[in-house]
Tab-separated table of C-alpha atoms and ligand atoms in Angstrom:
chain	number	residue	atom	x	y	z
A	45	MET	CA	-0.109	0.071	0.025
A	46	LYS	CA	1.048	3.315	-0.564
A	47	LYS	CA	-0.671	7.074	0.183
A	48	ILE	CA	-0.896	8.879	-3.063
A	49	SER	CA	-2.239	11.748	-1.482
A	50	GLU	CA	-4.641	12.584	1.296
A	51	ARG	CA	-7.975	10.680	-0.150
A	52	ILE	CA	-6.042	8.391	-2.541
A	53	PHE	CA	-4.294	5.324	-1.793
A	54	TYR	CA	-2.491	2.900	-3.849
A	55	VAL	CA	-3.853	-0.969	-3.382
A	56	GLY	CA	-2.192	-2.743	-6.438
A	57	VAL	CA	0.047	-5.506	-6.804
A	58	ASN	CA	3.257	-6.466	-8.890
A	59	ASP	CA	3.101	-9.635	-11.055
A	60	ASP	CA	6.664	-10.378	-11.131
A	61	ASP	CA	5.634	-14.549	-12.024
A	62	LYS	CA	3.641	-14.553	-15.189
A	63	VAL	CA	5.431	-15.270	-18.350
A	64	MET	CA	2.787	-14.385	-20.775
A	65	PHE	CA	0.262	-11.520	-20.434
A	66	GLU	CA	-3.084	-12.379	-21.983
A	67	GLY	CA	-0.910	-15.808	-23.048
A	68	LEU	CA	0.633	-13.773	-25.872
A	69	TRP	CA	2.947	-11.006	-24.546
A	70	PRO	CA	6.574	-11.972	-22.749
A	71	LEU	CA	6.764	-10.199	-19.676
A	72	PRO	CA	10.673	-9.528	-19.273
A	73	LEU	CA	10.004	-6.820	-16.368
A	74	GLY	CA	6.722	-8.079	-15.075
A	75	VAL	CA	3.648	-5.739	-14.720
A	76	SER	CA	1.546	-4.466	-12.087
A	77	TYR	CA	-1.997	-4.231	-11.738
A	78	ASN	CA	-3.009	-1.510	-10.346
A	79	SER	CA	-5.890	-0.423	-7.416
A	80	TYR	CA	-6.792	2.574	-5.695
A	81	LEU	CA	-8.513	3.427	-2.919
A	82	VAL	CA	-10.306	7.295	-2.355
A	83	VAL	CA	-11.392	7.628	1.065
A	84	ASP	CA	-13.719	10.578	2.250
A	85	GLN	CA	-16.693	10.462	3.811
A	86	LYS	CA	-17.601	6.875	1.747
A	87	VAL	CA	-15.000	4.754	0.761
A	88	ALA	CA	-14.556	3.724	-3.550
A	89	LEU	CA	-12.099	1.265	-4.418
A	90	ILE	CA	-11.085	1.916	-8.169
A	91	ASP	CA	-11.025	-1.462	-9.939
A	92	THR	CA	-9.569	-4.926	-8.446
A	93	VAL	CA	-6.560	-6.618	-9.538
A	94	GLU	CA	-6.064	-10.551	-11.251
A	95	SER	CA	-6.731	-13.789	-9.339
A	96	GLY	CA	-3.938	-15.119	-7.352
A	97	PHE	CA	-3.311	-11.933	-5.213
A	98	GLU	CA	-6.132	-11.755	-2.966
A	99	GLU	CA	-4.367	-11.977	0.641
A	100	GLU	CA	-1.902	-9.157	-0.789
A	101	PHE	CA	-4.243	-7.047	-2.428
A	102	ILE	CA	-6.587	-7.281	0.956
A	103	GLY	CA	-4.054	-6.871	2.881
A	104	ASN	CA	-2.876	-3.317	1.068
A	105	VAL	CA	-6.613	-2.233	1.453
A	106	ASN	CA	-6.719	-3.377	5.165
A	107	GLU	CA	-3.605	-1.079	5.559
A	108	ALA	CA	-5.234	1.869	4.174
A	109	ILE	CA	-8.559	2.047	5.968
A	110	GLY	CA	-8.440	-0.696	8.495
A	111	ASP	CA	-12.149	-2.622	9.142
A	112	ARG	CA	-14.032	0.631	7.350
A	113	ALA	CA	-15.811	-0.809	4.788
A	114	ILE	CA	-15.796	-0.081	0.796
A	115	ASP	CA	-19.246	1.508	-0.146
A	116	TYR	CA	-18.318	1.704	-3.503
A	117	LEU	CA	-16.288	-0.480	-6.363
A	118	VAL	CA	-16.236	1.388	-9.178
A	119	VAL	CA	-15.491	-1.093	-12.539
A	120	ASN	CA	-14.048	0.901	-15.235
A	121	HIS	CA	-12.559	-1.882	-17.420
A	122	MET	CA	-13.558	-5.737	-17.012
A	123	GLU	CA	-10.719	-7.668	-18.514
A	124	PRO	CA	-10.034	-9.966	-15.897
A	125	ASP	CA	-6.641	-8.817	-14.927
A	126	HIS	CA	-8.776	-5.930	-13.310
A	127	SER	CA	-11.891	-7.481	-12.466
A	128	SER	CA	-10.659	-10.939	-11.036
A	129	LEU	CA	-11.521	-10.091	-7.698
A	130	ILE	CA	-14.996	-8.474	-8.187
A	131	SER	CA	-16.629	-11.714	-6.539
A	132	TYR	CA	-14.376	-11.630	-3.652
A	133	MET	CA	-14.765	-8.238	-2.844
A	134	LEU	CA	-18.564	-8.412	-3.129
A	135	GLU	CA	-18.839	-11.283	-0.832
A	136	MET	CA	-15.942	-9.389	1.535
A	137	TYR	CA	-18.200	-6.451	1.741
A	138	PRO	CA	-21.596	-7.126	1.753
A	139	SER	CA	-22.919	-3.553	1.554
A	140	LEU	CA	-20.386	-2.671	-1.720
A	141	VAL	CA	-22.323	-1.231	-4.474
A	142	ILE	CA	-20.693	-1.715	-7.922
A	143	LEU	CA	-20.406	1.401	-9.963
A	144	ALA	CA	-20.549	1.128	-13.424
A	145	ASN	CA	-21.994	1.624	-17.161
A	146	ALA	CA	-25.075	0.058	-18.940
A	147	LYS	CA	-22.245	-1.991	-21.355
A	148	THR	CA	-20.395	-3.430	-18.213
A	149	LEU	CA	-23.796	-4.810	-16.839
A	150	PRO	CA	-23.981	-7.985	-18.809
A	151	MET	CA	-20.263	-8.834	-18.322
A	152	LEU	CA	-20.799	-8.190	-14.809
A	153	LYS	CA	-23.474	-11.332	-14.772
A	154	GLY	CA	-21.641	-13.059	-17.615
A	155	TYR	CA	-18.230	-13.202	-15.339
A	156	HIS	CA	-19.544	-13.129	-11.710
A	157	ASN	CA	-23.161	-13.507	-11.574
A	158	VAL	CA	-23.765	-10.124	-10.406
A	159	PRO	CA	-27.073	-9.311	-9.268
A	160	GLU	CA	-28.272	-5.959	-10.425
A	161	GLU	CA	-29.048	-5.184	-7.402
A	162	ARG	CA	-25.767	-4.535	-6.414
A	163	VAL	CA	-25.189	-2.292	-9.253
A	164	GLN	CA	-25.947	0.948	-9.629
A	165	ILE	CA	-25.357	2.170	-13.324
A	166	VAL	CA	-23.617	5.384	-13.976
A	167	ALA	CA	-23.794	7.490	-17.204
A	168	GLU	CA	-21.496	9.795	-19.894
A	169	ALA	CA	-20.428	12.748	-17.052
A	170	GLU	CA	-22.369	11.455	-14.054
A	171	SER	CA	-20.991	12.469	-10.885
A	172	VAL	CA	-20.984	10.476	-7.744
A	173	SER	CA	-20.502	12.040	-4.253
A	174	LEU	CA	-17.934	10.605	-1.815
A	175	GLY	CA	-18.990	13.204	0.579
A	176	GLY	CA	-15.941	15.640	0.694
A	177	CYS	CA	-15.084	14.982	-3.377
A	178	SER	CA	-17.038	13.460	-5.978
A	179	LEU	CA	-15.977	11.227	-8.894
A	180	ARG	CA	-17.187	11.702	-12.483
A	181	PHE	CA	-17.493	9.161	-15.401
A	182	TYR	CA	-16.402	9.756	-19.215
A	183	MET	CA	-17.169	6.781	-21.545
A	184	ALA	CA	-13.649	5.447	-23.099
A	185	PRO	CA	-14.903	2.709	-25.124
A	186	MET	CA	-12.712	0.314	-26.918
A	187	VAL	CA	-9.600	1.647	-24.632
A	188	HIS	CA	-9.725	-1.002	-24.636
A	189	TRP	CA	-13.348	-3.014	-24.307
A	190	PRO	CA	-16.480	-1.559	-25.581
A	191	GLU	CA	-17.177	-0.908	-21.951
A	192	THR	CA	-14.096	0.934	-20.569
A	193	MET	CA	-14.570	4.236	-19.067
A	194	VAL	CA	-12.476	7.021	-17.105
A	195	THR	CA	-13.106	8.298	-13.687
A	196	PHE	CA	-12.252	11.579	-12.680
A	197	LEU	CA	-11.868	13.014	-8.899
A	198	GLU	CA	-12.176	16.504	-10.040
A	199	GLU	CA	-11.029	17.750	-6.762
A	200	GLU	CA	-7.631	16.200	-7.072
A	201	GLY	CA	-7.576	16.222	-10.609
A	202	THR	CA	-6.606	12.982	-11.050
A	203	VAL	CA	-7.904	10.691	-13.541
A	204	PHE	CA	-8.366	6.718	-13.307
A	205	SER	CA	-7.497	6.011	-16.783
A	206	GLY	CA	-8.114	2.563	-17.232
A	207	ASP	CA	-5.816	0.558	-19.533
A	208	ALA	CA	-5.024	4.177	-20.940
A	209	PHE	CA	-1.463	5.617	-20.285
A	210	GLY	CA	-0.821	2.392	-18.850
A	211	THR	CA	2.579	-0.033	-19.407
A	212	PHE	CA	3.977	-3.133	-19.050
A	213	GLY	CA	6.921	-3.484	-16.238
A	214	ALA	CA	6.210	-3.749	-12.787
A	215	VAL	CA	6.465	-0.914	-10.451
A	216	ASP	CA	8.321	-1.523	-7.275
A	217	GLY	CA	8.568	0.942	-4.472
A	218	ASN	CA	6.810	4.407	-4.321
A	219	PRO	CA	4.356	4.110	-7.564
A	220	VAL	CA	4.052	7.887	-7.989
A	221	ASP	CA	6.732	8.897	-10.868
A	222	ASP	CA	10.108	10.558	-10.832
A	223	GLU	CA	11.470	13.225	-13.424
A	224	ASP	CA	13.478	10.034	-15.220
A	225	THR	CA	10.603	7.518	-14.518
A	226	PHE	CA	9.312	8.125	-18.323
A	227	GLU	CA	12.232	7.337	-20.104
A	228	ILE	CA	12.718	4.326	-18.020
A	229	PHE	CA	8.955	2.824	-19.135
A	230	ARG	CA	8.827	4.454	-22.787
A	231	GLU	CA	10.222	1.022	-24.280
A	232	GLU	CA	7.745	-0.724	-22.104
A	233	MET	CA	4.892	1.197	-22.551
A	234	MET	CA	5.064	1.231	-26.688
A	235	ARG	CA	5.103	-2.444	-26.628
A	236	TYR	CA	2.227	-2.182	-24.040
A	237	TYR	CA	0.166	0.150	-26.767
A	238	ALA	CA	1.429	-1.997	-29.708
A	239	CYS	CA	0.216	-5.140	-28.164
A	240	ILE	CA	-2.595	-4.332	-26.288
A	241	VAL	CA	-4.433	-1.231	-27.421
A	242	GLY	CA	-3.053	-0.641	-30.656
A	243	LYS	CA	-5.572	-1.710	-32.927
A	244	TYR	CA	-8.122	1.128	-31.363
A	245	GLY	CA	-5.886	4.330	-32.596
A	246	ASN	CA	-9.132	6.432	-33.241
A	247	PRO	CA	-11.243	5.495	-29.962
A	248	VAL	CA	-7.708	6.245	-27.955
A	249	GLN	CA	-7.915	9.455	-29.897
A	250	THR	CA	-11.633	10.293	-29.182
A	251	ALA	CA	-10.853	9.393	-25.499
A	252	LEU	CA	-7.978	11.986	-25.761
A	253	LYS	CA	-10.073	14.703	-27.320
A	254	LYS	CA	-12.484	14.082	-24.217
A	255	LEU	CA	-9.980	13.971	-21.579
A	256	SER	CA	-8.259	17.275	-23.022
A	257	ALA	CA	-11.175	19.024	-21.882
A	258	LEU	CA	-10.109	18.237	-17.996
A	259	ASP	CA	-7.135	19.813	-15.727
A	260	ILE	CA	-5.132	16.649	-14.666
A	261	LYS	CA	-2.802	16.918	-12.252
A	262	ARG	CA	-2.577	13.165	-11.639
A	263	ILE	CA	-2.726	9.957	-14.028
A	264	CYS	CA	-3.653	6.631	-12.411
A	265	SER	CA	-3.384	4.255	-14.837
A	266	THR	CA	-4.334	0.376	-14.634
A	267	HIS	CA	-0.667	-0.719	-15.470
A	268	GLY	CA	2.617	1.270	-14.275
A	269	PRO	CA	3.587	4.229	-12.476
A	270	VAL	CA	1.336	6.767	-11.315
A	271	TRP	CA	1.964	10.185	-13.374
A	272	GLU	CA	2.247	13.260	-11.982
A	273	ARG	CA	5.643	14.543	-12.940
A	274	ASN	CA	5.538	13.082	-16.760
A	275	ILE	CA	1.957	13.763	-17.710
A	276	GLN	CA	2.966	16.067	-21.125
A	277	SER	CA	5.332	12.789	-22.164
A	278	VAL	CA	3.084	10.192	-21.196
A	279	VAL	CA	-0.189	12.015	-23.355
A	280	ALA	CA	2.073	13.220	-25.782
A	281	LEU	CA	3.404	9.599	-26.467
A	282	TYR	CA	-0.192	8.066	-26.652
A	283	ASP	CA	-1.324	10.921	-29.235
A	284	LYS	CA	1.453	10.273	-31.204
A	285	MET	CA	1.271	6.317	-31.396
A	286	SER	CA	-2.771	6.153	-31.740
A	287	ARG	CA	-2.208	8.724	-34.671
A	288	TYR	CA	0.294	6.048	-36.188
A	289	GLU	CA	3.065	8.560	-36.354
A	290	VAL	CA	6.477	7.074	-36.633
A	291	GLU	CA	10.344	8.750	-37.014
A	292	ARG	CA	12.543	7.292	-39.856
A	293	GLY	CA	13.669	3.794	-39.211
A	294	VAL	CA	13.475	0.112	-40.137
A	295	CYS	CA	11.828	-2.409	-38.318
A	296	ILE	CA	12.939	-5.928	-39.506
A	297	ALA	CA	10.839	-8.604	-38.461
A	298	TYR	CA	11.465	-12.227	-39.499
A	299	ALA	CA	11.097	-15.956	-38.998
A	300	SER	CA	13.560	-18.621	-40.133
A	301	MET	CA	13.431	-22.201	-40.382
A	302	TYR	CA	16.979	-23.707	-40.902
A	303	GLY	CA	18.705	-20.226	-40.304
A	304	ASN	CA	18.909	-18.562	-44.068
A	305	THR	CA	16.350	-16.208	-43.929
A	306	ALA	CA	17.646	-15.404	-40.278
A	307	ALA	CA	21.639	-14.557	-41.680
A	308	ALA	CA	20.119	-12.538	-44.730
A	309	ALA	CA	17.869	-10.330	-41.827
A	310	ASP	CA	21.509	-10.312	-39.848
A	311	ALA	CA	23.262	-8.931	-42.990
A	312	LEU	CA	20.695	-6.429	-43.470
A	313	ALA	CA	21.215	-5.206	-39.938
A	314	MET	CA	24.849	-4.720	-40.044
A	315	GLU	CA	24.470	-2.969	-43.705
A	316	LEU	CA	21.902	-0.405	-42.394
A	317	GLU	CA	24.510	0.021	-39.103
A	318	SER	CA	27.230	0.815	-41.834
A	319	LEU	CA	24.541	3.392	-43.368
A	320	GLY	CA	23.409	4.997	-40.139
A	321	VAL	CA	20.188	3.998	-40.428
A	322	PRO	CA	18.023	3.548	-37.225
A	323	TYR	CA	16.729	-0.001	-37.211
A	324	ALA	CA	15.439	-2.808	-35.010
A	325	ILE	CA	15.753	-6.368	-35.624
A	326	HIS	CA	13.016	-8.763	-34.318
A	327	ASP	CA	12.997	-12.831	-34.601
A	328	LEU	CA	9.347	-13.489	-34.708
A	329	ALA	CA	9.831	-17.343	-33.612
A	330	GLY	CA	12.089	-15.994	-30.747
A	331	ASN	CA	11.532	-17.177	-27.479
A	332	ASN	CA	14.432	-17.475	-25.650
A	333	ALA	CA	14.878	-15.254	-22.517
A	334	GLY	CA	14.932	-11.716	-23.131
A	335	GLU	CA	13.633	-11.979	-27.015
A	336	LEU	CA	10.218	-9.941	-27.729
A	337	GLY	CA	9.696	-11.416	-30.812
A	338	LEU	CA	6.152	-10.574	-32.325
A	339	SER	CA	5.503	-8.155	-29.442
A	340	GLY	CA	8.888	-6.538	-29.751
A	341	ALA	CA	8.237	-6.220	-34.124
A	342	LEU	CA	5.062	-4.435	-33.213
A	343	ARG	CA	6.210	-2.133	-31.085
A	344	ASP	CA	8.987	-0.973	-33.310
A	345	VAL	CA	6.438	-0.744	-36.064
A	346	PHE	CA	4.394	2.273	-33.971
A	347	LYS	CA	8.286	3.779	-34.291
A	348	TYR	CA	9.786	3.598	-37.629
A	349	ASP	CA	8.361	4.197	-41.203
A	350	THR	CA	9.561	1.285	-42.843
A	351	ILE	CA	8.553	-2.317	-41.894
A	352	VAL	CA	10.404	-5.707	-43.755
A	353	VAL	CA	9.920	-8.944	-43.324
A	354	GLY	CA	11.803	-11.792	-43.799
A	355	SER	CA	9.960	-15.218	-44.397
A	356	PRO	CA	10.939	-18.655	-46.043
A	357	THR	CA	8.591	-20.077	-48.494
A	358	TYR	CA	6.545	-22.895	-46.139
A	359	ASN	CA	4.312	-25.380	-47.512
A	360	ASN	CA	3.929	-22.541	-50.740
A	361	GLY	CA	3.250	-19.543	-48.410
A	362	ILE	CA	4.512	-17.624	-45.861
A	363	PHE	CA	6.371	-19.254	-42.883
A	364	PRO	CA	3.411	-19.437	-40.284
A	365	PRO	CA	5.250	-16.680	-37.768
A	366	ALA	CA	5.758	-14.192	-40.430
A	367	GLU	CA	2.061	-14.441	-41.642
A	368	THR	CA	0.712	-13.954	-37.808
A	369	PHE	CA	3.363	-11.007	-37.755
A	370	MET	CA	1.088	-9.460	-41.019
A	371	LYS	CA	-2.354	-10.655	-39.829
A	372	ALA	CA	-1.237	-8.377	-36.905
A	373	LEU	CA	-0.599	-5.609	-38.766
A	374	GLN	CA	-4.152	-5.449	-40.595
A	375	ALA	CA	-5.586	-6.100	-37.621
A	376	ARG	CA	-4.058	-3.086	-35.868
A	377	LEU	CA	-4.972	-1.060	-38.691
A	378	ILE	CA	-1.349	0.043	-39.625
A	379	LYS	CA	-1.057	2.380	-41.986
A	380	GLY	CA	1.436	5.012	-43.835
A	381	ARG	CA	4.284	2.437	-43.798
A	382	ARG	CA	6.949	1.900	-46.541
A	383	PHE	CA	7.459	-2.211	-46.988
A	384	TYR	CA	9.849	-5.009	-48.206
A	385	ALA	CA	10.185	-8.317	-48.087
A	386	PHE	CA	12.517	-11.244	-48.383
A	387	GLY	CA	13.298	-14.638	-47.689
A	388	SER	CA	14.665	-17.664	-49.211
A	389	TYR	CA	13.148	-21.054	-50.947
A	390	THR	CA	14.242	-24.299	-51.551
A	391	TRP	CA	12.240	-25.033	-54.922
A	392	ALA	CA	9.736	-23.100	-55.080
A	393	GLY	CA	9.439	-19.171	-53.805
A	394	ALA	CA	5.528	-17.840	-52.635
A	395	SER	CA	6.728	-16.196	-49.552
A	396	VAL	CA	7.954	-12.740	-50.768
A	397	ARG	CA	4.667	-12.530	-53.353
A	398	GLN	CA	2.362	-13.336	-50.756
A	399	LEU	CA	3.770	-10.812	-48.024
A	400	ASN	CA	3.792	-8.169	-51.058
A	401	GLU	CA	0.043	-8.983	-51.133
A	402	TYR	CA	-0.681	-8.299	-47.211
A	403	ALA	CA	1.405	-5.158	-47.663
A	404	LYS	CA	-0.862	-4.196	-50.789
A	405	SER	CA	-4.056	-4.880	-48.448
A	406	MET	CA	-2.570	-2.276	-45.928
A	407	ASP	CA	-1.711	0.220	-48.684
A	408	PHE	CA	2.029	0.321	-47.912
A	409	GLU	CA	4.450	1.433	-50.537
A	410	LEU	CA	6.398	-1.238	-51.535
A	411	LEU	CA	10.031	-0.605	-52.060
A	412	GLY	CA	10.441	-2.958	-54.912
A	413	ASP	CA	9.647	-6.498	-55.612
A	414	GLY	CA	11.547	-7.812	-52.926
A	415	LEU	CA	14.115	-10.680	-52.541
A	416	SER	CA	13.559	-13.842	-52.743
A	417	PHE	CA	16.519	-16.265	-52.838
A	418	PRO	CA	16.936	-20.387	-53.296
A	419	GLN	CA	18.339	-22.480	-50.676
A	420	ALA	CA	21.531	-21.207	-48.781
A	421	TYR	CA	22.381	-17.798	-47.507
A	422	ARG	CA	25.669	-16.835	-48.852
A	423	LYS	CA	27.009	-13.074	-48.622
A	424	ASP	CA	28.284	-13.350	-52.318
A	425	LYS	CA	24.407	-14.098	-53.952
A	426	VAL	CA	22.477	-12.343	-51.613
A	427	ASP	CA	22.698	-8.281	-52.290
A	428	MET	CA	21.537	-7.433	-48.760
A	429	LYS	CA	23.807	-4.126	-49.122
A	430	ALA	CA	21.555	-3.441	-51.931
A	431	VAL	CA	18.491	-3.841	-49.972
A	432	ALA	CA	19.448	-1.678	-47.482
A	433	ASP	CA	20.544	1.158	-50.305
A	434	ILE	CA	16.755	1.019	-50.778
A	435	LEU	CA	15.519	1.250	-47.723
A	436	LYS	CA	17.621	4.317	-46.343
B	581	FEO	FE1	-5.533	-4.251	-18.191
B	581	FEO	FE2	-7.642	-4.363	-20.926
B	581	FEO	O1	-7.074	-4.799	-19.201
């Protein structure tokens, strides 16, 4: 438990054990599930945490409020990393009432069989008083689910923002940011955005416009630090990513069966290095410790303007990890990128042509037909310097 202000207490937990968030995204630095208490004449809990943390969570709550009852549980977002302990809290606090919007109600029933009499539906811009302060609710659909809303504690300029402005990475010690916290979390915030929220650029833009009307002095997200000193940087980064704005640079994303497409990818990286072109390289099939695989590639698609995909031909098509990446780009509505494909084949090349078809479906600018090479990669037969010259 950490006291954030006279009224606000952080009662979230860190998860350093989970290997894959949503079963998909590696967590080399862990993740936090943030929950907050607002303590006034009435007590409101904002969201809960993932299951498995019951003891630590209730310990945090007890440390903040002792045996006082919780009057309200605000459910900003129903994804189970925040809603898993709803049933548990309803049982622990028999007079607790859930504050949620109409879209949340069927999810509360479906996930937790919550009786309607324990839910108070709130509408856009509606306010609920806690006595000396009040909570106001703003709908933020698709940031990250359709029921998502944010809660504004007007008296403290504090927005409880749900997943918005969240980041991977556990938060050790004081959850409130220092001057350098944004730079420490920047890459993980980008990876979180790209993996989790990246499909919803337009809804994020809509939410940002709505929030811009509020006088925000503190952002309490569901994942990562509490933002006070870095609000401008955090909002600017979310704004930029949700507008799909990028810098000049190359994201090389490849998958390889026997190392030939991988060798070509490495050779391209070295050529870009020697040309001074910013780049990142990710093995889409990589699952060794520290490798970010698909999640790292998606992060860097939100960073750089050029996407280069390497895939061998497999079953007369694209090697599955590379095809998964292309579908992930489609799902995230990635636009305005330059594209190049390469890869090896043994008796008939198909992957490069099919990768180009994916790129065309997203209106990417093709920087050529791509480079399809037979059998082994060798420097004297596969000219990755020529490819680097095209990309620079
Ligand atoms: Fe952290 Fe969409 O839940």
